[in-house]
XYZ file of C-alpha atoms in Angstrom:
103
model
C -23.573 123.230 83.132
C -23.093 124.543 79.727
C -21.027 127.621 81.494
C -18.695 124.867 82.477
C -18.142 123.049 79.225
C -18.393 126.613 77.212
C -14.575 127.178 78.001
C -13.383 124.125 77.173
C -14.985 123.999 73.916
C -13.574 127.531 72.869
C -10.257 126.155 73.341
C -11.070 122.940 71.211
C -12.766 124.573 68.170
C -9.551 126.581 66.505
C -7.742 123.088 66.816
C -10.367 120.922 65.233
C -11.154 123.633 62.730
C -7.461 123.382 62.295
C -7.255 119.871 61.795
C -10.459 119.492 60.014
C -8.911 122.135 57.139
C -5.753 119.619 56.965
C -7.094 117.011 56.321
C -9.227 118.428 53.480
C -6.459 119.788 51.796
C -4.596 116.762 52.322
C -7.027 115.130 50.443
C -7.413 117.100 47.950
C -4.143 116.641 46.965
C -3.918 113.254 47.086
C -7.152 112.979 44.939
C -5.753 115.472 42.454
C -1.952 113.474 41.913
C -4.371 110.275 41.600
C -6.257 111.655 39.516
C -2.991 113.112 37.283
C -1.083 110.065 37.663
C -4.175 108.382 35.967
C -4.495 110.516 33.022
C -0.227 110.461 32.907
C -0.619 106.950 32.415
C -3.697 106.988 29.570
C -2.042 109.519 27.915
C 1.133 107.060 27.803
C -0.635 103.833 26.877
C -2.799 105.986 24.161
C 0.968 107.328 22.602
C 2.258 104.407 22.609
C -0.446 102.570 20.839
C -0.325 105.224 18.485
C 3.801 104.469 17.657
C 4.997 101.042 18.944
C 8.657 102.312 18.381
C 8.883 104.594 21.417
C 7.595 102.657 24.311
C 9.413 102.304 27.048
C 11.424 99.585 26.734
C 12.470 101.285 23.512
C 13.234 104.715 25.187
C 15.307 102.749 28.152
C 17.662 101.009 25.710
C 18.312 105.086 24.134
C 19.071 106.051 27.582
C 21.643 103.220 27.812
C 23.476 103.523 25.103
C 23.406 107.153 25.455
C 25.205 106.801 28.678
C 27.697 104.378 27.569
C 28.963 106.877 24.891
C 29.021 109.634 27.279
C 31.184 107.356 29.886
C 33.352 106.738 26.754
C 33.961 110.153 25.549
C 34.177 111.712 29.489
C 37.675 112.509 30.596
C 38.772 111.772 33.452
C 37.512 113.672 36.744
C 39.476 116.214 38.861
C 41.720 114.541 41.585
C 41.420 111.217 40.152
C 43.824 108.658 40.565
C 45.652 107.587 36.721
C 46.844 103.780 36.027
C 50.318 104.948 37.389
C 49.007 105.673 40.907
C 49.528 109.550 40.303
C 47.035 112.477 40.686
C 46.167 113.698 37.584
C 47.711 117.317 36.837
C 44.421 119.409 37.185
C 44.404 119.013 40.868
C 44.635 122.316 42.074
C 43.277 121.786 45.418
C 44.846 122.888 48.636
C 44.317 122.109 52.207
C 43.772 125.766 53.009
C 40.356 127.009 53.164
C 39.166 129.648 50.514
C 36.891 131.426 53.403
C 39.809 131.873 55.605
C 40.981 135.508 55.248
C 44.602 134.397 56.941
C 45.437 131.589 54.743
């Protein structure tokens, strides 16, 4: 009986070996990003105990106002359309292709 079975078996052990390695490393990492995203967050409630000023309600309103002044100061982006309805002047685009040896 067990020379019946015996092939069967052979075929099914490099699969579940297979699978049973997967899943171990699997977990593994999923353990080890809990386990960082744990000490990520102690480490940021311990710094920001330690200085009120930069939690992160303090650091979001940086980042906005930061990217206000940079919207302010940008110029205006290639191929975009001015208040007159005209393209703006450094549009050098063309309808050719630059990987086209013929064009």
């Amino acid at each position: 009986m067990f020379d019946a079975i015996s092939p069967y078996l052979a075929t099914l052990l490099p699969t579940v070996g297979v699978a049973f390695l997967f899943y171990w490393i699997i977990r593994y990492m999923i353990e080890a990003d809990r386990r960082e995203r744990k000490a990520l967050a102690s480490w940021r409630k311990e710094h920001e105990r330690n200085d009120p000023n930069r939690g992160t309600v303090a650091r979001g309103a940086e980042s906005e106002a930061g990217s206000a002044q940079d919207l302010q100061e940008r110029p205006e982006d290639d191929g975009a359309i001015s208040a007159d309805g005209s393209a703006s002047s450094d549009d050098n685009s063309t309808n050719a292709s630059t990987d086209d040896p013929k064009a």
